GROMACS .gro file of C-alpha atoms in nm:
model
  360
    1MET     CA    1   7.871  -2.046  -1.008
    2THR     CA    2   7.711  -2.290  -1.253
    3PRO     CA    3   7.647  -2.624  -1.107
    4ALA     CA    4   7.907  -2.904  -1.200
    5PRO     CA    5   7.805  -3.088  -1.512
    6THR     CA    6   7.672  -3.440  -1.502
    7HIS     CA    7   7.814  -3.706  -1.737
    8GLY     CA    8   7.746  -4.036  -1.906
    9GLY     CA    9   7.851  -4.364  -1.752
   10ASN     CA   10   7.624  -4.285  -1.456
   11LEU     CA   11   7.466  -4.630  -1.456
   12GLU     CA   12   7.432  -4.622  -1.081
   13ALA     CA   13   7.181  -4.342  -1.116
   14ALA     CA   14   6.981  -4.550  -1.365
   15ILE     CA   15   6.969  -4.846  -1.127
   16ARG     CA   16   6.862  -4.641  -0.831
   17ARG     CA   17   6.582  -4.502  -1.036
   18PHE     CA   18   6.475  -4.809  -1.244
   19GLY     CA   19   6.617  -5.109  -1.070
   20GLY     CA   20   6.796  -5.406  -1.190
   21ALA     CA   21   7.171  -5.523  -1.169
   22PRO     CA   22   7.452  -5.376  -1.372
   23SER     CA   23   7.459  -5.700  -1.574
   24ASP     CA   24   7.100  -5.647  -1.686
   25TRP     CA   25   7.187  -5.314  -1.858
   26LEU     CA   26   7.317  -5.187  -2.191
   27ASP     CA   27   7.504  -4.861  -2.089
   28LEU     CA   28   7.497  -4.659  -2.399
   29SER     CA   29   7.531  -4.330  -2.219
   30THR     CA   30   7.892  -4.276  -2.312
   31GLY     CA   31   8.037  -4.253  -2.661
   32ILE     CA   32   8.317  -4.513  -2.627
   33ASN     CA   33   8.424  -4.777  -2.856
   34PRO     CA   34   8.238  -5.085  -2.734
   35ARG     CA   35   8.530  -5.316  -2.838
   36PRO     CA   36   8.837  -5.196  -2.649
   37TYR     CA   37   9.191  -5.223  -2.779
   38PRO     CA   38   9.320  -5.574  -2.679
   39CYS     CA   39   9.609  -5.440  -2.473
   40THR     CA   40   9.873  -5.659  -2.315
   41PRO     CA   41   9.785  -5.719  -1.949
   42LEU     CA   42   9.992  -5.539  -1.685
   43THR     CA   43  10.190  -5.747  -1.441
   44ALA     CA   44  10.238  -5.678  -1.070
   45ALA     CA   45  10.609  -5.630  -1.137
   46MET     CA   46  10.538  -5.350  -1.390
   47LEU     CA   47  10.310  -5.181  -1.122
   48HIS     CA   48  10.557  -5.220  -0.848
   49ARG     CA   49  10.784  -4.946  -0.980
   50LEU     CA   50  10.701  -4.570  -1.028
   51PRO     CA   51  10.586  -4.486  -1.377
   52GLU     CA   52  10.847  -4.401  -1.638
   53THR     CA   53  10.877  -4.059  -1.790
   54PRO     CA   54  10.640  -4.004  -2.095
   55GLU     CA   55  10.918  -3.935  -2.365
   56ALA     CA   56  10.868  -4.267  -2.543
   57LEU     CA   57  10.495  -4.238  -2.546
   58GLU     CA   58  10.520  -3.879  -2.678
   59ALA     CA   59  10.753  -3.987  -2.953
   60VAL     CA   60  10.497  -4.247  -3.077
   61ALA     CA   61  10.214  -3.989  -3.034
   62ARG     CA   62  10.406  -3.748  -3.246
   63SER     CA   63  10.399  -3.997  -3.535
   64TYR     CA   64  10.045  -4.094  -3.477
   65TYR     CA   65   9.906  -3.749  -3.485
   66ASP     CA   66  10.170  -3.629  -3.744
   67VAL     CA   67  10.282  -3.344  -3.530
   68SER     CA   68  10.616  -3.185  -3.432
   69ASP     CA   69  10.528  -3.168  -3.060
   70VAL     CA   70  10.258  -3.326  -2.836
   71VAL     CA   71  10.198  -3.335  -2.458
   72ALA     CA   72  10.067  -3.653  -2.308
   73VAL     CA   73   9.829  -3.583  -2.022
   74PRO     CA   74   9.624  -3.781  -1.768
   75GLY     CA   75   9.308  -3.759  -1.978
   76SER     CA   76   9.188  -3.471  -2.187
   77GLN     CA   77   8.962  -3.381  -1.906
   78TRP     CA   78   9.290  -3.288  -1.712
   79ALA     CA   79   9.381  -3.041  -1.985
   80ILE     CA   80   9.033  -2.894  -1.993
   81THR     CA   81   9.062  -2.827  -1.623
   82GLU     CA   82   9.416  -2.694  -1.633
   83LEU     CA   83   9.416  -2.483  -1.953
   84PRO     CA   84   9.181  -2.192  -1.830
   85ARG     CA   85   9.418  -2.132  -1.530
   86LEU     CA   86   9.707  -2.072  -1.775
   87VAL     CA   87   9.523  -1.807  -1.978
   88PRO     CA   88   9.457  -1.437  -1.850
   89PRO     CA   89   9.095  -1.385  -1.762
   90GLY     CA   90   8.886  -1.285  -2.052
   91ARG     CA   91   8.555  -1.355  -2.239
   92VAL     CA   92   8.549  -1.713  -2.381
   93MET     CA   93   8.296  -1.834  -2.644
   94VAL     CA   94   8.213  -2.208  -2.619
   95HIS     CA   95   7.999  -2.443  -2.812
   96PHE     CA   96   7.644  -2.511  -2.696
   97PRO     CA   97   7.534  -2.782  -2.675
   98GLY     CA   98   7.876  -2.925  -2.626
   99TYR     CA   99   8.089  -3.092  -2.367
  100ALA     CA  100   7.975  -2.899  -2.065
  101GLU     CA  101   8.311  -2.916  -1.879
  102HIS     CA  102   8.452  -2.651  -2.102
  103GLY     CA  103   8.226  -2.367  -2.006
  104PHE     CA  104   8.229  -2.481  -1.642
  105ARG     CA  105   8.612  -2.494  -1.604
  106TRP     CA  106   8.665  -2.166  -1.781
  107GLN     CA  107   8.405  -2.003  -1.554
  108ALA     CA  108   8.566  -2.148  -1.250
  109ALA     CA  109   8.899  -2.003  -1.355
  110GLY     CA  110   8.755  -1.658  -1.351
  111HIS     CA  111   8.670  -1.612  -1.722
  112GLU     CA  112   8.336  -1.482  -1.854
  113VAL     CA  113   8.175  -1.757  -2.063
  114VAL     CA  114   7.928  -1.692  -2.359
  115THR     CA  115   7.795  -1.950  -2.587
  116CYS     CA  116   7.768  -2.008  -2.959
  117ALA     CA  117   7.538  -2.242  -3.136
  118ALA     CA  118   7.707  -2.572  -3.225
  119GLU     CA  119   7.538  -2.554  -3.566
  120ALA     CA  120   7.698  -2.205  -3.639
  121THR     CA  121   7.893  -2.164  -3.952
  122VAL     CA  122   8.248  -2.035  -3.945
  123ASP     CA  123   8.147  -1.693  -4.079
  124GLU     CA  124   7.893  -1.684  -3.797
  125LEU     CA  125   8.143  -1.788  -3.539
  126MET     CA  126   8.389  -1.529  -3.648
  127ALA     CA  127   8.109  -1.253  -3.646
  128MET     CA  128   7.992  -1.367  -3.289
  129ALA     CA  129   8.353  -1.368  -3.161
  130GLU     CA  130   8.399  -0.995  -3.295
  131ARG     CA  131   8.065  -0.895  -3.154
  132TRP     CA  132   8.134  -1.054  -2.803
  133ARG     CA  133   8.501  -0.927  -2.830
  134ALA     CA  134   8.597  -1.292  -2.716
  135SER     CA  135   8.954  -1.351  -2.616
  136ALA     CA  136   8.917  -1.734  -2.677
  137ILE     CA  137   8.691  -1.966  -2.875
  138VAL     CA  138   8.649  -2.322  -2.758
  139LEU     CA  139   8.490  -2.559  -3.027
  140VAL     CA  140   8.395  -2.928  -2.985
  141ASN     CA  141   8.465  -3.100  -3.313
  142PRO     CA  142   8.311  -3.337  -3.390
  143ASN     CA  143   8.052  -3.195  -3.166
  144ASN     CA  144   7.943  -3.398  -2.852
  145PRO     CA  145   7.652  -3.441  -2.821
  146GLY     CA  146   7.523  -3.292  -3.145
  147GLY     CA  147   7.728  -3.497  -3.390
  148GLY     CA  148   7.806  -3.214  -3.636
  149CYS     CA  149   8.159  -3.160  -3.767
  150ILE     CA  150   8.333  -2.852  -3.893
  151ALA     CA  151   8.505  -2.921  -4.220
  152ASP     CA  152   8.877  -2.891  -4.254
  153GLU     CA  153   8.859  -2.602  -4.506
  154ASP     CA  154   8.647  -2.403  -4.266
  155MET     CA  155   8.890  -2.456  -3.980
  156GLU     CA  156   9.166  -2.339  -4.224
  157ARG     CA  157   8.977  -2.014  -4.256
  158LEU     CA  158   8.907  -1.975  -3.884
  159VAL     CA  159   9.264  -2.024  -3.774
  160PRO     CA  160   9.416  -1.712  -3.944
  161ALA     CA  161   9.109  -1.499  -3.842
  162CYS     CA  162   9.167  -1.579  -3.471
  163GLN     CA  163   9.540  -1.531  -3.503
  164ALA     CA  164   9.486  -1.187  -3.658
  165ALA     CA  165   9.246  -1.097  -3.366
  166GLY     CA  166   9.489  -1.232  -3.100
  167ARG     CA  167   9.224  -1.479  -3.008
  168LEU     CA  168   9.303  -1.824  -2.867
  169LEU     CA  169   9.133  -2.106  -3.054
  170VAL     CA  170   9.080  -2.441  -2.855
  171ILE     CA  171   8.952  -2.740  -3.046
  172ASP     CA  172   8.827  -3.044  -2.847
  173GLU     CA  173   8.878  -3.328  -3.094
  174ALA     CA  174   8.796  -3.606  -2.846
  175PHE     CA  175   8.594  -3.803  -3.101
  176MET     CA  176   8.816  -3.729  -3.407
  177ASP     CA  177   9.028  -4.048  -3.384
  178VAL     CA  178   8.753  -4.258  -3.525
  179HIS     CA  179   8.809  -4.060  -3.852
  180ARG     CA  180   9.183  -4.005  -3.840
  181GLY     CA  181   9.493  -3.979  -3.635
  182ALA     CA  182   9.667  -3.696  -3.800
  183VAL     CA  183   9.607  -3.339  -3.683
  184PRO     CA  184   9.587  -3.106  -3.995
  185ALA     CA  185   9.893  -2.887  -4.053
  186ALA     CA  186   9.664  -2.575  -4.028
  187LEU     CA  187   9.591  -2.654  -3.664
  188GLN     CA  188   9.949  -2.688  -3.568
  189ALA     CA  189   9.987  -2.311  -3.527
  190PRO     CA  190  10.046  -2.039  -3.261
  191GLY     CA  191   9.732  -1.953  -3.076
  192VAL     CA  192   9.566  -2.283  -3.158
  193LEU     CA  193   9.549  -2.579  -2.920
  194VAL     CA  194   9.397  -2.923  -3.015
  195LEU     CA  195   9.283  -3.172  -2.745
  196ARG     CA  196   9.259  -3.548  -2.829
  197SER     CA  197   9.118  -3.826  -2.601
  198PHE     CA  198   9.276  -4.167  -2.603
  199GLY     CA  199   8.982  -4.337  -2.436
  200LYS     CA  200   8.719  -4.289  -2.699
  201PHE     CA  201   8.843  -4.452  -3.007
  202PHE     CA  202   9.063  -4.704  -2.833
  203GLY     CA  203   8.771  -4.797  -2.591
  204LEU     CA  204   9.001  -4.756  -2.284
  205ALA     CA  205   8.847  -4.469  -2.086
  206GLY     CA  206   8.983  -4.602  -1.762
  207VAL     CA  207   9.337  -4.562  -1.868
  208ARG     CA  208   9.299  -4.176  -1.828
  209LEU     CA  209   9.514  -4.061  -2.117
  210GLY     CA  210   9.491  -3.777  -2.359
  211PHE     CA  211   9.705  -3.557  -2.579
  212VAL     CA  212   9.749  -3.180  -2.646
  213THR     CA  213   9.915  -3.018  -2.943
  214GLY     CA  214   9.943  -2.687  -3.102
  215ASP     CA  215  10.065  -2.352  -2.951
  216THR     CA  216  10.416  -2.415  -2.824
  217ALA     CA  217  10.401  -2.190  -2.523
  218LEU     CA  218  10.075  -2.339  -2.383
  219CYS     CA  219  10.196  -2.695  -2.458
  220GLU     CA  220  10.507  -2.618  -2.242
  221ALA     CA  221  10.291  -2.465  -1.975
  222LEU     CA  222  10.075  -2.777  -1.961
  223ARG     CA  223  10.385  -3.004  -1.966
  224ALA     CA  224  10.514  -2.802  -1.656
  225CYS     CA  225  10.171  -2.840  -1.476
  226ARG     CA  226  10.179  -3.202  -1.538
  227GLY     CA  227  10.453  -3.283  -1.279
  228PRO     CA  228  10.621  -3.611  -1.207
  229TRP     CA  229  10.438  -3.942  -1.233
  230ALA     CA  230  10.111  -3.787  -1.358
  231LEU     CA  231  10.075  -4.058  -1.611
  232THR     CA  232  10.028  -4.407  -1.479
  233THR     CA  233  10.213  -4.710  -1.591
  234ALA     CA  234   9.892  -4.840  -1.744
  235ALA     CA  235   9.870  -4.515  -1.953
  236LEU     CA  236  10.225  -4.525  -2.068
  237VAL     CA  237  10.241  -4.892  -2.158
  238THR     CA  238   9.894  -4.923  -2.313
  239GLY     CA  239   9.919  -4.584  -2.498
  240LEU     CA  240  10.251  -4.690  -2.658
  241GLU     CA  241  10.130  -5.014  -2.766
  242ALA     CA  242   9.787  -4.894  -2.899
  243LEU     CA  243   9.921  -4.591  -3.089
  244SER     CA  244  10.175  -4.811  -3.256
  245ASP     CA  245   9.932  -5.071  -3.382
  246THR     CA  246   9.834  -4.916  -3.717
  247SER     CA  247   9.672  -5.230  -3.849
  248TRP     CA  248   9.429  -5.244  -3.550
  249GLN     CA  249   9.348  -4.877  -3.602
  250ARG     CA  250   9.272  -4.928  -3.980
  251ARG     CA  251   9.045  -5.228  -3.916
  252MET     CA  252   8.868  -5.064  -3.618
  253ARG     CA  253   8.793  -4.744  -3.814
  254LEU     CA  254   8.620  -4.969  -4.090
  255GLN     CA  255   8.433  -5.165  -3.832
  256LEU     CA  256   8.309  -4.875  -3.634
  257GLY     CA  257   8.184  -4.723  -3.947
  258GLU     CA  258   7.987  -5.047  -4.037
  259TRP     CA  259   7.850  -5.075  -3.690
  260SER     CA  260   7.752  -4.700  -3.672
  261ARG     CA  261   7.558  -4.718  -4.007
  262ALA     CA  262   7.370  -5.014  -3.902
  263GLN     CA  263   7.274  -4.903  -3.545
  264SER     CA  264   7.209  -4.534  -3.650
  265GLY     CA  265   6.965  -4.675  -3.900
  266ALA     CA  266   6.781  -4.866  -3.624
  267TRP     CA  267   6.764  -4.548  -3.415
  268GLN     CA  268   6.641  -4.342  -3.702
  269ARG     CA  269   6.357  -4.603  -3.777
  270LEU     CA  270   6.255  -4.566  -3.414
  271TRP     CA  271   6.253  -4.190  -3.385
  272GLN     CA  272   6.191  -4.065  -3.744
  273HIS     CA  273   5.833  -3.968  -3.692
  274GLU     CA  274   5.896  -3.735  -3.406
  275ALA     CA  275   6.260  -3.625  -3.415
  276VAL     CA  276   6.348  -3.275  -3.549
  277ASP     CA  277   6.688  -3.402  -3.647
  278ILE     CA  278   6.894  -3.721  -3.619
  279ARG     CA  279   7.269  -3.726  -3.662
  280SER     CA  280   7.545  -3.982  -3.630
  281SER     CA  281   7.908  -3.926  -3.529
  282VAL     CA  282   8.032  -4.297  -3.555
  283LEU     CA  283   8.040  -4.365  -3.183
  284PHE     CA  284   7.701  -4.232  -3.115
  285THR     CA  285   7.370  -4.121  -3.266
  286THR     CA  286   7.180  -3.816  -3.143
  287ALA     CA  287   6.815  -3.717  -3.201
  288ARG     CA  288   6.669  -3.370  -3.127
  289LEU     CA  289   6.320  -3.417  -2.974
  290ALA     CA  290   6.063  -3.220  -2.785
  291THR     CA  291   6.201  -3.193  -2.432
  292ALA     CA  292   5.921  -3.399  -2.263
  293ARG     CA  293   5.951  -3.658  -2.537
  294ALA     CA  294   6.326  -3.688  -2.495
  295TRP     CA  295   6.295  -3.757  -2.121
  296GLY     CA  296   6.008  -4.000  -2.194
  297TRP     CA  297   6.217  -4.188  -2.445
  298GLN     CA  298   6.502  -4.209  -2.191
  299SER     CA  299   6.269  -4.360  -1.936
  300ALA     CA  300   6.109  -4.594  -2.182
  301LEU     CA  301   6.444  -4.722  -2.293
  302ALA     CA  302   6.553  -4.743  -1.927
  303ALA     CA  303   6.251  -4.970  -1.872
  304GLN     CA  304   6.409  -5.188  -2.131
  305ARG     CA  305   6.739  -5.168  -1.948
  306ILE     CA  306   6.907  -4.951  -2.206
  307TRP     CA  307   7.060  -4.635  -2.065
  308VAL     CA  308   7.109  -4.321  -2.291
  309ARG     CA  309   7.205  -3.952  -2.227
  310CYS     CA  310   6.955  -3.660  -2.244
  311TRP     CA  311   7.072  -3.304  -2.276
  312PRO     CA  312   6.824  -3.011  -2.249
  313VAL     CA  313   6.896  -2.753  -2.514
  314ASP     CA  314   6.632  -2.506  -2.447
  315GLU     CA  315   6.280  -2.498  -2.284
  316HIS     CA  316   6.144  -2.668  -2.593
  317THR     CA  317   6.389  -2.924  -2.717
  318ALA     CA  318   6.649  -3.175  -2.588
  319LEU     CA  319   6.904  -3.398  -2.732
  320LEU     CA  320   6.894  -3.787  -2.678
  321ARG     CA  321   7.237  -3.955  -2.742
  322ALA     CA  322   7.290  -4.333  -2.773
  323GLY     CA  323   7.628  -4.505  -2.801
  324LEU     CA  324   7.713  -4.814  -2.990
  325ILE     CA  325   7.701  -5.177  -2.898
  326ASP     CA  326   7.945  -5.448  -3.006
  327PRO     CA  327   7.753  -5.662  -3.264
  328ALA     CA  328   7.975  -5.947  -3.207
  329CYS     CA  329   7.837  -5.985  -2.856
  330GLY     CA  330   7.520  -6.183  -2.894
  331LEU     CA  331   7.376  -6.091  -2.566
  332GLN     CA  332   7.404  -5.716  -2.659
  333GLN     CA  333   7.278  -5.764  -3.013
  334ASP     CA  334   6.972  -5.951  -2.880
  335HIS     CA  335   6.905  -5.708  -2.603
  336PHE     CA  336   6.933  -5.411  -2.834
  337HIS     CA  337   6.710  -5.525  -3.117
  338ALA     CA  338   6.446  -5.681  -2.875
  339ALA     CA  339   6.419  -5.347  -2.674
  340LEU     CA  340   6.383  -5.130  -2.997
  341ALA     CA  341   6.137  -5.371  -3.152
  342THR     CA  342   5.918  -5.364  -2.832
  343LEU     CA  343   5.917  -4.985  -2.827
  344LYS     CA  344   5.856  -4.954  -3.198
  345HIS     CA  345   5.549  -5.174  -3.164
  346ASP     CA  346   5.421  -5.019  -2.850
  347PRO     CA  347   5.479  -4.636  -2.891
  348ASP     CA  348   5.227  -4.567  -2.622
  349SER     CA  349   5.468  -4.689  -2.361
  350VAL     CA  350   5.670  -4.372  -2.427
  351ALA     CA  351   5.504  -4.126  -2.209
  352ASP     CA  352   5.591  -3.751  -2.195
  353GLN     CA  353   5.807  -3.681  -1.884
  354GLU     CA  354   5.990  -3.402  -1.703
  355ALA     CA  355   6.357  -3.461  -1.605
  356CYS     CA  356   6.415  -3.641  -1.281
  357HIS     CA  357   6.598  -3.446  -1.019
  358GLU     CA  358   6.931  -3.626  -1.059
  359GLN     CA  359   6.946  -3.540  -1.430
  360LYS     CA  360   6.858  -3.169  -1.417
   0.00000   0.00000   0.00000
């Protein structure tokens, strides 16, 4: 059995290794909006009662995602865990590199997992699925951590090909809300399941809220698995408020685009002479580097109290992913630019390294 994946947000591990207090650090290891939705505070009276049923939230979510049916779930991670148990055992093809929980959960549920390159074209994906005789394909779009995105017109070609082969298509769109709310009509089809995360775009990961839409039978099965009171009052109330606030959504998409362009540019200037590739996906920037250099950069940034994620891809290369800061926060802005300036003017401080045990 493959070991359980590690995740971003593990600032405690960075502090154990490099020292400092949480307030000393910029935690850029998660791709979450650094300016969370300004939700109305919950009261003790609201939390005194059991949570309501999610019908009102799902009604607003249908409008936000422009779909006829949607299932609210306690985080898209919950759906990633439950879905493989609802599907007969088979061979599942998953994006690599990609969100590692997909392969781990499908394997744990008794499926055989094979990987496809995250950079593969749709034609290559279809050919690999045929060659592997895959019963399901799981894609992460936009890709996390790679940052690549499959175009809508390519997805429109992939859907009927999967349907004709009787092949389930699961699309993890956890980072898509920064681009749009609506799910394309082509993905609202039998044999297709789309996962959305509330926490990324709205910056409220602790609320634990996600949504699933697509194949009717699988949506109903997930709804049945959800059981009573699975969604907290915080998820129901905050989700309803945030999904309804279209003016905030419009403003935030514009702001995130501006922040991403500026901060991605800063990372590119820092890594341009040694990165094989650098990509930005609004909420994060990812560089492909030689493996020892990627771990070295993670440690050098940690010495400046900036924590980023490192993904080994193969024996030669790894991905280094950095999230966004909120430029309106002067302390974050000063910390970020001072650290990058220090490393840019002292490149010898970035020593080649192997992964520490906690990150392997």
